[in-house]
Tab-separated table of C-alpha atoms in Angstrom:
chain	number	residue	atom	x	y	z
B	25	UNK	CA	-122.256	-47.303	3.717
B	26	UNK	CA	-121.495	-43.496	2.698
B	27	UNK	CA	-121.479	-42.233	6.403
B	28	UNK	CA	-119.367	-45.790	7.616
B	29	UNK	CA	-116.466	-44.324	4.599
B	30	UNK	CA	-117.302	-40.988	5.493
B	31	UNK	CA	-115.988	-41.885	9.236
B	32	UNK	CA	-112.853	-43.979	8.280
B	33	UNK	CA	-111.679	-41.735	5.939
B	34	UNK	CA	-111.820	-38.670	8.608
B	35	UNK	CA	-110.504	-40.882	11.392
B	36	UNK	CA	-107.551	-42.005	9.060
B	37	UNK	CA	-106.932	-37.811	8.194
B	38	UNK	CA	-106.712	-37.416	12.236
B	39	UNK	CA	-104.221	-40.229	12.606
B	40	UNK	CA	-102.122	-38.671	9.688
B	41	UNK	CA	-101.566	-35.795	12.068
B	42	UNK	CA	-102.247	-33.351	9.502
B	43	UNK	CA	-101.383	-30.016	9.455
B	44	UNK	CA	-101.129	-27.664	6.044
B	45	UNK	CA	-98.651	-24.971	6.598
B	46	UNK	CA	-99.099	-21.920	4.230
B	47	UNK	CA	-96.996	-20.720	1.921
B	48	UNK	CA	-94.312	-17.655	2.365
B	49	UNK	CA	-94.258	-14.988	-0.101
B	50	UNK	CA	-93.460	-11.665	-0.970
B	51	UNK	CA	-92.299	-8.969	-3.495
B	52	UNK	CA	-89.865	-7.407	-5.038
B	53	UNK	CA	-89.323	-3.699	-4.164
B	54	UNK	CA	-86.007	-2.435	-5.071
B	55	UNK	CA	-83.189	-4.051	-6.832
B	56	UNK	CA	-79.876	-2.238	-7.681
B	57	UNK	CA	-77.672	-4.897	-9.141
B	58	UNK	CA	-76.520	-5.956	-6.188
B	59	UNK	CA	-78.671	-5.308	-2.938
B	60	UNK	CA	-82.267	-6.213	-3.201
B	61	UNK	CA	-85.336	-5.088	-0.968
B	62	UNK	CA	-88.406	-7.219	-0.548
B	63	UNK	CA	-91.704	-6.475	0.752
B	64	UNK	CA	-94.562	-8.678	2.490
B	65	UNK	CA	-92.473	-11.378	3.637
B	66	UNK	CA	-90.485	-11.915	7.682
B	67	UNK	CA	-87.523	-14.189	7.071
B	68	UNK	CA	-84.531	-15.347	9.362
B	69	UNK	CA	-80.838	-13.997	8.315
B	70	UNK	CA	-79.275	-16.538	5.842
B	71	UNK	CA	-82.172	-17.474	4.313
B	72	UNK	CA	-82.296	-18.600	0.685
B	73	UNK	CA	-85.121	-17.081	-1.375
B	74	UNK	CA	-85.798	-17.676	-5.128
B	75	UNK	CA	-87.207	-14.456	-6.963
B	76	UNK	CA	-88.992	-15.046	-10.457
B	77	UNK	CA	-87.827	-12.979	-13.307
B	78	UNK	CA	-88.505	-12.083	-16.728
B	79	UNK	CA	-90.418	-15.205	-18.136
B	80	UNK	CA	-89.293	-18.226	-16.542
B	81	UNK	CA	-85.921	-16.917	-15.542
B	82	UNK	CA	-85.128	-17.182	-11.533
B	83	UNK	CA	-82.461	-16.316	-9.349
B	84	UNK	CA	-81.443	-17.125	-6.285
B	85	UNK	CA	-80.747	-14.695	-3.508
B	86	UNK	CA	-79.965	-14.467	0.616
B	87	UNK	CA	-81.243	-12.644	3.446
B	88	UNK	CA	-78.428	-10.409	4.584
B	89	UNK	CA	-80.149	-8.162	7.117
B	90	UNK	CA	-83.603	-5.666	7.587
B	91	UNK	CA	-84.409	-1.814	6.805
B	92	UNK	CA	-87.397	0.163	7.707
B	93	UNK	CA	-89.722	-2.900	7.403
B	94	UNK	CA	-87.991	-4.580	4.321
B	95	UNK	CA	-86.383	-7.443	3.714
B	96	UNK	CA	-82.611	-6.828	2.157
B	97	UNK	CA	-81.261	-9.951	-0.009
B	98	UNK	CA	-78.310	-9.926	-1.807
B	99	UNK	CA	-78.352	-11.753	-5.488
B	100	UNK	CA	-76.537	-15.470	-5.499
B	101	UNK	CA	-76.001	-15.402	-9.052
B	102	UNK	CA	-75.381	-13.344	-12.283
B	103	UNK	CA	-77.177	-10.373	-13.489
B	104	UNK	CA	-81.114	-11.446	-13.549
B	105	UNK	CA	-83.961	-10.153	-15.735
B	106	UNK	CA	-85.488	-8.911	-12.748
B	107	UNK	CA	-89.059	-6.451	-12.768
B	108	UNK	CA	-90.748	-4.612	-10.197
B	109	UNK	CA	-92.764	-6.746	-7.711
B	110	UNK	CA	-91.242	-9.827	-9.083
B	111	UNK	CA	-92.612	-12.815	-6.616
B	112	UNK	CA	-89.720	-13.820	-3.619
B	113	UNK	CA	-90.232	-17.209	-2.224
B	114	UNK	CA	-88.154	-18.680	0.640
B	115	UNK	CA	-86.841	-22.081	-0.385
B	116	UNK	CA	-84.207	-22.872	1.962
B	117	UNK	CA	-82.991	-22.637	6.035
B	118	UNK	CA	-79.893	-20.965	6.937
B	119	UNK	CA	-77.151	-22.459	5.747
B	120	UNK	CA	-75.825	-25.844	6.485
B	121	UNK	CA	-72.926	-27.585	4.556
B	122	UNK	CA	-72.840	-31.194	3.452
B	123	UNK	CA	-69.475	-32.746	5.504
B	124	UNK	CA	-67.841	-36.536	5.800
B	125	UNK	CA	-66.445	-39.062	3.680
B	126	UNK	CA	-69.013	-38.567	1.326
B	127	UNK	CA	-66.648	-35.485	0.509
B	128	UNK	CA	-63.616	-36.793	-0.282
B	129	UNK	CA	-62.491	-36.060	-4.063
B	130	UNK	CA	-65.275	-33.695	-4.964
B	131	UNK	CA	-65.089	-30.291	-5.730
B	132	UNK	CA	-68.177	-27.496	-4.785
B	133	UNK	CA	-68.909	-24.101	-5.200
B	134	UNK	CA	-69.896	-21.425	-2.341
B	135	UNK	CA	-73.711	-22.952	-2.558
B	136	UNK	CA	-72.053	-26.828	-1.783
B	137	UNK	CA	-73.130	-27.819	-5.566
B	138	UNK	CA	-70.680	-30.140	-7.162
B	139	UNK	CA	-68.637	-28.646	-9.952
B	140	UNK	CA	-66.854	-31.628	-10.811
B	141	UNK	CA	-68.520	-33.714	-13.140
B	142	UNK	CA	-69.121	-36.347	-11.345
B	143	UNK	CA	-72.701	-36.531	-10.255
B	144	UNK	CA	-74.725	-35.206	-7.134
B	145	UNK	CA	-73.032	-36.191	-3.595
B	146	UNK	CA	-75.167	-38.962	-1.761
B	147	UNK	CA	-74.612	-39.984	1.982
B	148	UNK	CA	-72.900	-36.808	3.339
B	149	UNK	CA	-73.691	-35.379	6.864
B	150	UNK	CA	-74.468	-31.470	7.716
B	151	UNK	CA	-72.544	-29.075	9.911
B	152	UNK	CA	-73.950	-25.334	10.376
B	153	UNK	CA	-72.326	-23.181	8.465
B	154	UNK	CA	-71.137	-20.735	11.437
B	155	UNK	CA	-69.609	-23.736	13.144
B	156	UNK	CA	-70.350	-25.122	16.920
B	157	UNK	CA	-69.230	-22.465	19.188
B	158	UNK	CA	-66.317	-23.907	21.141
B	159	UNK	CA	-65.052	-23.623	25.228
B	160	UNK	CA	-61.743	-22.266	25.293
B	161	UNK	CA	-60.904	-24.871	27.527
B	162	UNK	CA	-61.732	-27.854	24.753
B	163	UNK	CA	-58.712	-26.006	22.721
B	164	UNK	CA	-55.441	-28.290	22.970
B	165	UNK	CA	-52.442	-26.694	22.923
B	166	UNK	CA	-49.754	-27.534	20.119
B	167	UNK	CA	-47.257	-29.918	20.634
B	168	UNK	CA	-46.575	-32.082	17.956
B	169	UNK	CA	-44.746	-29.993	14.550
B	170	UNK	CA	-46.283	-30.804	10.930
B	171	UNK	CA	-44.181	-31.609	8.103
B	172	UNK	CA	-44.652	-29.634	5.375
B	173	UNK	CA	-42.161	-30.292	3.023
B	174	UNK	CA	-40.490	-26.575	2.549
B	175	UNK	CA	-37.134	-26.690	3.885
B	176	UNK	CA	-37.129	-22.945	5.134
B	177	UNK	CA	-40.544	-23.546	7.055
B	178	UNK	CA	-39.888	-26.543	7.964
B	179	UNK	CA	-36.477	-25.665	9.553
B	180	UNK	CA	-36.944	-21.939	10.745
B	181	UNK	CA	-40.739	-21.411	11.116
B	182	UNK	CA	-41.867	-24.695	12.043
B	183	UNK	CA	-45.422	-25.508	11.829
B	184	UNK	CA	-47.461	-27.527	14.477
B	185	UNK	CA	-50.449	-29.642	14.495
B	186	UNK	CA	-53.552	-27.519	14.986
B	187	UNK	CA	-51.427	-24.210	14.070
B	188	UNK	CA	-52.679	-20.967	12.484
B	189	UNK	CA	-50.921	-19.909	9.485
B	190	UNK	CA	-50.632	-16.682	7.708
B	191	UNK	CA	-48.804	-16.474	4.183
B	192	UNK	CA	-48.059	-13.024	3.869
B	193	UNK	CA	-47.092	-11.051	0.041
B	194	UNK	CA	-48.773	-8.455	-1.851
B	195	UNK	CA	-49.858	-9.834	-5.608
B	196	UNK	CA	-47.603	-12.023	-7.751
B	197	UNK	CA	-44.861	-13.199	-5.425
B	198	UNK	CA	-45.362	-16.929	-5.031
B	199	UNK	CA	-48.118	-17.205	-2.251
B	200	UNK	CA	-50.010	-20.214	-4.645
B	201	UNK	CA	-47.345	-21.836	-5.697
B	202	UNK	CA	-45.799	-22.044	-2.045
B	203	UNK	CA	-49.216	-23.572	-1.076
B	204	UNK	CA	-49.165	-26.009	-4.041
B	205	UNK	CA	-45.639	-27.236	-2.431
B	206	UNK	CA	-47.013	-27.325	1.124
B	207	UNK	CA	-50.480	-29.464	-0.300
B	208	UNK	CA	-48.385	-32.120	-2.151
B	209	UNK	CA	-46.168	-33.143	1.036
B	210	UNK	CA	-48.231	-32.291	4.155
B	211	UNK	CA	-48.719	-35.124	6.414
B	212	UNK	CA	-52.558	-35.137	7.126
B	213	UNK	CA	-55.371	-37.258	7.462
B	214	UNK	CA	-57.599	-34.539	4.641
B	215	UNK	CA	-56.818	-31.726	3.381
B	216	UNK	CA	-59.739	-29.143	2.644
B	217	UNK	CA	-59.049	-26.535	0.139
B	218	UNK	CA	-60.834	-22.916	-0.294
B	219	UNK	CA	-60.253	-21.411	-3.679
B	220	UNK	CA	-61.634	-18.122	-2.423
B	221	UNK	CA	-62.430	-15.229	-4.730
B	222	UNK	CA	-59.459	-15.801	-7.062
B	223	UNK	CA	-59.112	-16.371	-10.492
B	224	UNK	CA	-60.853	-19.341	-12.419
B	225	UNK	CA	-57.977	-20.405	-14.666
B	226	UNK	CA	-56.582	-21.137	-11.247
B	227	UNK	CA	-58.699	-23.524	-9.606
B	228	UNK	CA	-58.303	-25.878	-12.797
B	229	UNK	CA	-54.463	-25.432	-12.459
B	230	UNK	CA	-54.693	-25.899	-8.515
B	231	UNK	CA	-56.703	-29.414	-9.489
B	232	UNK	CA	-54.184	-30.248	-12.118
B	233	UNK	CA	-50.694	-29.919	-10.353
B	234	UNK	CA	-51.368	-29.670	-6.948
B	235	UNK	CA	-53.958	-31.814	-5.800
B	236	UNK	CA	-53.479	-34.106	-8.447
B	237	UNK	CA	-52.941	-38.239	-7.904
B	238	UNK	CA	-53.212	-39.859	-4.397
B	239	UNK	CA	-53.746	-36.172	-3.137
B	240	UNK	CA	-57.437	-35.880	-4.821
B	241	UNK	CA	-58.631	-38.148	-2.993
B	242	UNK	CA	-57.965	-37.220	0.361
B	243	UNK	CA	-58.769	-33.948	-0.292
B	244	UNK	CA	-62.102	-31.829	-0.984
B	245	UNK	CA	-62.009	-28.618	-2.267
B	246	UNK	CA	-64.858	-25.592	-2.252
B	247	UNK	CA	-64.286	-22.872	-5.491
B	248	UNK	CA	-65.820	-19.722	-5.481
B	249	UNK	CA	-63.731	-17.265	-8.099
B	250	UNK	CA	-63.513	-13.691	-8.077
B	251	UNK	CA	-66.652	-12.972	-10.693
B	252	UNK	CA	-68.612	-15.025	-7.950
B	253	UNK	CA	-71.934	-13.093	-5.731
B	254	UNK	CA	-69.846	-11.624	-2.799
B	255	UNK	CA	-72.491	-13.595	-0.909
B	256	UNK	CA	-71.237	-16.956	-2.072
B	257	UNK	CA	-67.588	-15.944	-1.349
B	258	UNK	CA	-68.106	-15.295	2.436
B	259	UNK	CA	-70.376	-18.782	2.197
B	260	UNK	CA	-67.739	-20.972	0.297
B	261	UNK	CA	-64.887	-19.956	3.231
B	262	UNK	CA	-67.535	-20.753	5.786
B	263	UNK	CA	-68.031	-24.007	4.185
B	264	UNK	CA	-64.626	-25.077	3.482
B	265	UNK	CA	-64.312	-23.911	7.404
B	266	UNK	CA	-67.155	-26.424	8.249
B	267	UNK	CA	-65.894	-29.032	6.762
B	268	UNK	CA	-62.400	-29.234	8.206
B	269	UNK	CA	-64.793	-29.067	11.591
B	270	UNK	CA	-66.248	-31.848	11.013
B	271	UNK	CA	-63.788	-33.932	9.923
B	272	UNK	CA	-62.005	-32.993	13.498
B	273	UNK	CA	-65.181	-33.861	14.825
B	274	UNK	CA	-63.815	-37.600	13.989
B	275	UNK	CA	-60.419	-37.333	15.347
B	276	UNK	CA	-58.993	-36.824	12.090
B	277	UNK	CA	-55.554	-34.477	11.710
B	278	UNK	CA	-56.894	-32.024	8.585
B	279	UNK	CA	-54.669	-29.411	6.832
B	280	UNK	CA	-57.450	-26.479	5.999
B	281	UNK	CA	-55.704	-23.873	2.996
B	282	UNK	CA	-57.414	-20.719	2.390
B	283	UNK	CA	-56.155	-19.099	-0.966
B	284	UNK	CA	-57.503	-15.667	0.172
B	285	UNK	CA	-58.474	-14.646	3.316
B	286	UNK	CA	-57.899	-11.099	2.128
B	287	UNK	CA	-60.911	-11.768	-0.780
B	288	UNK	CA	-63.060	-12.770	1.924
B	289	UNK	CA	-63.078	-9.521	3.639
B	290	UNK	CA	-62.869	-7.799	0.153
B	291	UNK	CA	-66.741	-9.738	0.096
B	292	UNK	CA	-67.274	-8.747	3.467
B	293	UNK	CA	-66.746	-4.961	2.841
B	294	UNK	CA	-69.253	-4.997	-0.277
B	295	UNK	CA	-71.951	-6.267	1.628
B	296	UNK	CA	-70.984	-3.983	4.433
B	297	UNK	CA	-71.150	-1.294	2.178
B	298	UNK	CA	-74.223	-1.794	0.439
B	299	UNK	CA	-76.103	-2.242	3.413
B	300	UNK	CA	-74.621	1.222	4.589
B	301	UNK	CA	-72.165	0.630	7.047
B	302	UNK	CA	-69.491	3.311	7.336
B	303	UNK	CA	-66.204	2.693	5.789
B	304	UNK	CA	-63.160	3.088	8.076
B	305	UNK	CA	-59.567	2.067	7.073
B	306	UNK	CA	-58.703	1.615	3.425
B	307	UNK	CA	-63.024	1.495	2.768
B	308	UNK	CA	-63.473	-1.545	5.147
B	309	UNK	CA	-66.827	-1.247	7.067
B	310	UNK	CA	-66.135	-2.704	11.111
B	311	UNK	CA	-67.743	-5.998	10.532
B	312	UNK	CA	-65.382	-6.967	7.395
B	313	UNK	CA	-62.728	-6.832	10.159
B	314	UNK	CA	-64.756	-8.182	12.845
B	315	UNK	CA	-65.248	-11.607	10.303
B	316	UNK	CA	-61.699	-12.816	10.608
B	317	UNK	CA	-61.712	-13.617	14.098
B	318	UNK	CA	-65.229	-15.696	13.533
B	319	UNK	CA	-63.693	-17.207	10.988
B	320	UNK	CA	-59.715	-17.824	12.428
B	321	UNK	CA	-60.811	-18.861	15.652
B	322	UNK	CA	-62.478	-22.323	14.518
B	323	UNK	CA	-59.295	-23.832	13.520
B	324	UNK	CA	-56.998	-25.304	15.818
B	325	UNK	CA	-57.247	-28.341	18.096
B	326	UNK	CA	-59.952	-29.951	19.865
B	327	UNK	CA	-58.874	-31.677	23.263
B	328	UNK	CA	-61.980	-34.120	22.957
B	329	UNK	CA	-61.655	-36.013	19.629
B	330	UNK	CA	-57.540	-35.373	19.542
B	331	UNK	CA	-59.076	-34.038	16.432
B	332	UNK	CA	-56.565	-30.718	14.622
B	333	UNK	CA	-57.399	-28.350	11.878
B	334	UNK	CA	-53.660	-26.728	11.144
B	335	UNK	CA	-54.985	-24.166	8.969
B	336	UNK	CA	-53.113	-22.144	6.278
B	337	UNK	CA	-54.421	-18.621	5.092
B	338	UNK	CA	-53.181	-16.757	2.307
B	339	UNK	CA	-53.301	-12.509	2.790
B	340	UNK	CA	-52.640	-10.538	-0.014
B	341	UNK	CA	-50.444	-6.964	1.348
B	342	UNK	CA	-51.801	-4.798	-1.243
B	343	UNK	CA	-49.371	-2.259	-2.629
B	344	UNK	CA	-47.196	-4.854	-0.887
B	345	UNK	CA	-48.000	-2.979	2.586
B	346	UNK	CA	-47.614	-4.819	5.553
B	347	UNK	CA	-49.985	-2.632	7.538
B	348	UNK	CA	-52.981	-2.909	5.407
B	349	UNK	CA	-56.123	-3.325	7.752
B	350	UNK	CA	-56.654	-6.867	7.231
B	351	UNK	CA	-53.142	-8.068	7.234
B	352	UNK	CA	-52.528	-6.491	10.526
B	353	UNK	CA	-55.862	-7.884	12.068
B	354	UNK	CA	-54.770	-11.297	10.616
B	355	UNK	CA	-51.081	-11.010	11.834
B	356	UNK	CA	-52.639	-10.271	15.601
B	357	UNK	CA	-54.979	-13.449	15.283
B	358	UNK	CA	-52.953	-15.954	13.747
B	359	UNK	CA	-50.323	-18.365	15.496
B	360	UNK	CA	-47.825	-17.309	12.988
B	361	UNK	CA	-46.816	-15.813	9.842
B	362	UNK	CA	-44.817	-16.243	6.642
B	363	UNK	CA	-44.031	-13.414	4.893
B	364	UNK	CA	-42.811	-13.070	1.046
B	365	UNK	CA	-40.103	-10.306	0.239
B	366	UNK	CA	-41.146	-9.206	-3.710
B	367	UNK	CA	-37.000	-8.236	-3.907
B	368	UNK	CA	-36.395	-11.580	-3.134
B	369	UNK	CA	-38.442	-13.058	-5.617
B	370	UNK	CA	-36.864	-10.283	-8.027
B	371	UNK	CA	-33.021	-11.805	-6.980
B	372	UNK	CA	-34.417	-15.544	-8.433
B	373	UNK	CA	-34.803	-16.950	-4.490
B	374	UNK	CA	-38.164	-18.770	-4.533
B	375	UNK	CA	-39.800	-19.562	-1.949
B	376	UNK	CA	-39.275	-15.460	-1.522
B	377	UNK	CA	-39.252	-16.029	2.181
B	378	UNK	CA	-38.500	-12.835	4.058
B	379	UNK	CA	-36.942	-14.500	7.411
B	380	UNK	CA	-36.646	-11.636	9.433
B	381	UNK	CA	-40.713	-10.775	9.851
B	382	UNK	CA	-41.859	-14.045	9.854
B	383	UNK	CA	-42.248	-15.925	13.122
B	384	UNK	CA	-43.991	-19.233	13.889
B	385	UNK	CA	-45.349	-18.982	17.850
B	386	UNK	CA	-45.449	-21.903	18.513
B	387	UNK	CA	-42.313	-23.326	17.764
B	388	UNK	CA	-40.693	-23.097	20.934
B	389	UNK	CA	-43.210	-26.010	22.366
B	390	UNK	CA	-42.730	-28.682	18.967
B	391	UNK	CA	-38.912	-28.034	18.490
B	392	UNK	CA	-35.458	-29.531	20.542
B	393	UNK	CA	-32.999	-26.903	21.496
B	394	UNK	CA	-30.469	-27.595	19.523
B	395	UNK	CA	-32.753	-27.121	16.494
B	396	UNK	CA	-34.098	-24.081	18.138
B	397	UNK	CA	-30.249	-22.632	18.469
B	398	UNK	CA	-29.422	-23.146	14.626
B	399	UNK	CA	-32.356	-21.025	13.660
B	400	UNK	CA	-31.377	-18.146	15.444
B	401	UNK	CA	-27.458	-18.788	14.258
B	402	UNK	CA	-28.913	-18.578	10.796
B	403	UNK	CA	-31.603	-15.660	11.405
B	404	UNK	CA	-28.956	-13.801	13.456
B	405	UNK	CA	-26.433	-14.324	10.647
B	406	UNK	CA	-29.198	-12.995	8.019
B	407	UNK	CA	-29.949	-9.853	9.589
B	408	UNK	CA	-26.450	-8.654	10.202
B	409	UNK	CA	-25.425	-9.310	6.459
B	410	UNK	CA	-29.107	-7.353	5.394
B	411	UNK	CA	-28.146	-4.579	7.307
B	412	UNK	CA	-24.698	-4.224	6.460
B	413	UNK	CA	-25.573	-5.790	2.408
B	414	UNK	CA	-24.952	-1.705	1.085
B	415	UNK	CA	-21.689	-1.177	2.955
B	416	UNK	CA	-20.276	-4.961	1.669
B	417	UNK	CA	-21.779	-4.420	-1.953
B	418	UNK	CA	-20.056	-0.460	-2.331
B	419	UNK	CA	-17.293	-2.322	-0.674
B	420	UNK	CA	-16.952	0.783	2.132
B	421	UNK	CA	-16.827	-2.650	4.543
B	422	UNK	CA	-13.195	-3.528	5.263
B	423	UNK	CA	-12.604	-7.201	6.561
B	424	UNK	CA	-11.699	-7.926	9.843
B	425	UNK	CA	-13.336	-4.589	11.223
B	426	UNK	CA	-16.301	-6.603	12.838
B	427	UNK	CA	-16.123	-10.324	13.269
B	428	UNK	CA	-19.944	-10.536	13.574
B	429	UNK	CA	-19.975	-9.191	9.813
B	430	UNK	CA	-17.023	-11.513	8.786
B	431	UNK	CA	-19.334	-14.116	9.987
B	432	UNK	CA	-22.517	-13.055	8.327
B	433	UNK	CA	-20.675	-12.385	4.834
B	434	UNK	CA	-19.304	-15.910	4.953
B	435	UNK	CA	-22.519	-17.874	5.849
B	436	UNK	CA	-24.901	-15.948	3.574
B	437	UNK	CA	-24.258	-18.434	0.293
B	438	UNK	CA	-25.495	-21.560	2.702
B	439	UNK	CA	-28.383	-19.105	3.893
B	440	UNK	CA	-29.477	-18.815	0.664
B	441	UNK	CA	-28.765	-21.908	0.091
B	442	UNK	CA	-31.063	-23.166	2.557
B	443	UNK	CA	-33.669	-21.122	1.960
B	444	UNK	CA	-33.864	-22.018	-1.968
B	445	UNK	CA	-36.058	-25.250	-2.656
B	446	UNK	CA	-37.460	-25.751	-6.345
B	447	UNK	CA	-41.360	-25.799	-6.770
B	448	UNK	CA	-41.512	-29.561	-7.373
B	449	UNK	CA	-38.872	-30.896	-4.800
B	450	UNK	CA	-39.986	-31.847	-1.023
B	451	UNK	CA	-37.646	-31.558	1.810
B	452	UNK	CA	-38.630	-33.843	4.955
B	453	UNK	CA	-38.938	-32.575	8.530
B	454	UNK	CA	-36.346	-34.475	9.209
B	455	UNK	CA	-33.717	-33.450	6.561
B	456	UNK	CA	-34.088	-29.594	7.017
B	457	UNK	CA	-33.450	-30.102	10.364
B	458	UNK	CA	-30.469	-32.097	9.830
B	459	UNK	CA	-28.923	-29.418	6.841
B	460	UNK	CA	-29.717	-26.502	9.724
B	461	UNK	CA	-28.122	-28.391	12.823
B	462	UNK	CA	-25.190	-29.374	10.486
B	463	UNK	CA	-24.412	-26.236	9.009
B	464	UNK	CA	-25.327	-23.508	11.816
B	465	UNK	CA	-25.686	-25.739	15.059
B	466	UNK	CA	-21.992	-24.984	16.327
């Protein structure tokens, strides 16, 4: 009897295909505040690891790269009542985000935990975090324009489906609240939203007025504020990036917004840094830079599915200097770019959009001609009056002397007129092309 149970129960063990797998672990070595260094333990790049702590305090933290036989891991969370040779165990792969309809209303932080209150999220699918690498050749170009609901960029800069956007201003001259406009009246199928690295009283106020009512719940939004692990910054753009993917994936027309792009590579340059990269222009480290193209590049439109992310980024000048390292590298990558004039905003015209600088690429292929003629009347008028505006206001300009000048000084009140739009009023495609043809089309 013993050696018949004896059999069955090691015939039933084979069957089970059994096979114990040991468990990963390893110490801690070094710790800083920021970078940590583990010993005893081999562990692919993006890795999550959990390190014990002081009692039964943990804290999560992510393979970032290798020295001299260590591990390096950068902390996830808050400051951690770490010791010397505190235990490091791996408890998750490298990185994938939770995508679908599954999605849709909920708001996540850079780790894809919900933030909102409303429970775990069940039935969503996973894209890699670092995307599917793409042909060249499955890119579409862009032909048809995206209304946005901004007269000025609607009318002047128009915006296409599957277009790259840069919104250009150094601190404090309207770059969220232009977004919030764009959000409320954009024609898309979702809209994903990355709150990246700025501050937390703004991601309830984003929520609140601009993604409030029928918008909520086509939208899904991924929050990582500025007192966030630079880790989980570069992670939450990457999976508000992901997600946009894979809702093109389904043929789907999605509106991606960035709010910063600029905060991203401020994370990229502290992990750069603390690994010991040397710092080149304005204390960036050449992969901080080298991110935005990985990162840029995913949007756009995908000639398989018919499928477009038209994605929106955010880049903050700072010192209000348009050659700043990562707004130049952005303005070379992008399909366009909307700049914000701080004097502007200073003279009461909001949206502060500076017309000169800004250009949209791509709207020579989504516009008519005659549409296309009124926005150079306008910009052509605009730039004359700028660079005469000293002469006129000291009033060393005499009328008659130039008729182009004549011209400029007696459209700029409908220039300005045009360009003015209240934060709560949406102007159609359709209409701002109408007011431009009408006014500047002869």
């Amino acid at each position: 009897m013993l050696n018949r149970f004896t059999a069955d129960y090691l015939e039933t063990l084979a069957a089970a295909d059994f096979r114990p797998t040991p468990k990963v672990s390893g110490r801690l070595s070094s710790y800083d505040g920021l970078l940590m260094e583990a010993v005893g333990l081999s562990l692919p790049v993006g890795t999550i690891c959990e390190i014990g702590g002081h009692g039964d305090a943990k804290v999560e933290a992510e393979v970032i790269g290798f020295r001299n036989g260590r591990t390096l891991l950068m902390n996830l969370g808050g400051p951690a009542a770490l010791l010397p040779r505190a235990p490091v165990r791996p408890i998750g792969a490298p990185g994938e985000a939770e995508v679908g309809a599954a999605m849709l209303g909920r708001v996540v932080d850079g780790a894809g935990r919900p933030i909102d209150g409303l429970g775990p999220i069940r039935g969503a699918g996973k894209w890699p975090l670092a995307g599917k690498l793409q042909s060249p050749l499955d890119r579409g170009r862009v032909l048809e324009p995206m209304d946005v609901g901004v007269r000025a960029i609607n009318g002047l800069l128009t915006i296409g489906q599957g277009q790259r956007v840069g919104i250009m201003a150094g601190s404090g001259v309207g770059k969220s609240v232009l977004l919030g406009m764009m959000v409320r009246a954009a024609q898309a199928d979702v809209i994903v939203i990355g709150l990246i690295g700025e501050r937390s009283r703004e991601v309830a106020d984003f929520l609140e007025t601009k993604v409030a009512g029928a918008a909520r719940q086509r939208s899904v939004v991924v929050a990582v504020p500025a007192n966030h692990s630079p880790v989980l910054r570069i992670r939450g753009a990457l999976r508000a990036t992901a997600i946009a993917e894979a809702f093109r994936n389904e043929g789907k027309k999605v509106l991606l917004i960035m709010d910063s792009l600029t905060r991203v590579a401020h994370a990229g340059r502290e992990i750069g840094l603390a690994l010991g990269e040397p710092a080149s222009a304005r204390g960036y480290p050449p992969s901080a830079i080298a991110m935005l193209p990985n990162l840029i590049e995913r949007a756009g439109t995908d000639v398989r599915t018919g499928g477009s992310i038209t994605a929106i980024y955010t880049v903050l000048a700072d010192g209000d200097d348009g050659n700043d390292p990562v707004v130049d590298s952005a303005r070379s990558i992008l399909d366009g770019h909307i700049v914000l004039n701080r004097h502007l905003a200073e003279r009461g015209v909001y949206p502060a959009i500076d017309i000169g600088p800004s250009v949209s690429r791509v709207m020579t292929d989504i516009a008519h001609a005659d549409h296309i003629h009124a926005a150079r009347v306008l910009r052509r008028h605009l730039a004359t009056y700028e660079e005469n505006r000293d002469l006129v206001l000291m009033g060393a300009y005499r009328p008659g002397a130039d008729p182009a000048i004549d011209a400029a000084i007696a459209a700029h009140p409908a220039v300005m007129e045009y360009i003015k739009q209240g934060s709560d009023e949406i102007v159609s495609l359709g209409d701002a092309i109408g007011e431009l043809t009408g006014v500047f089309g002869a």
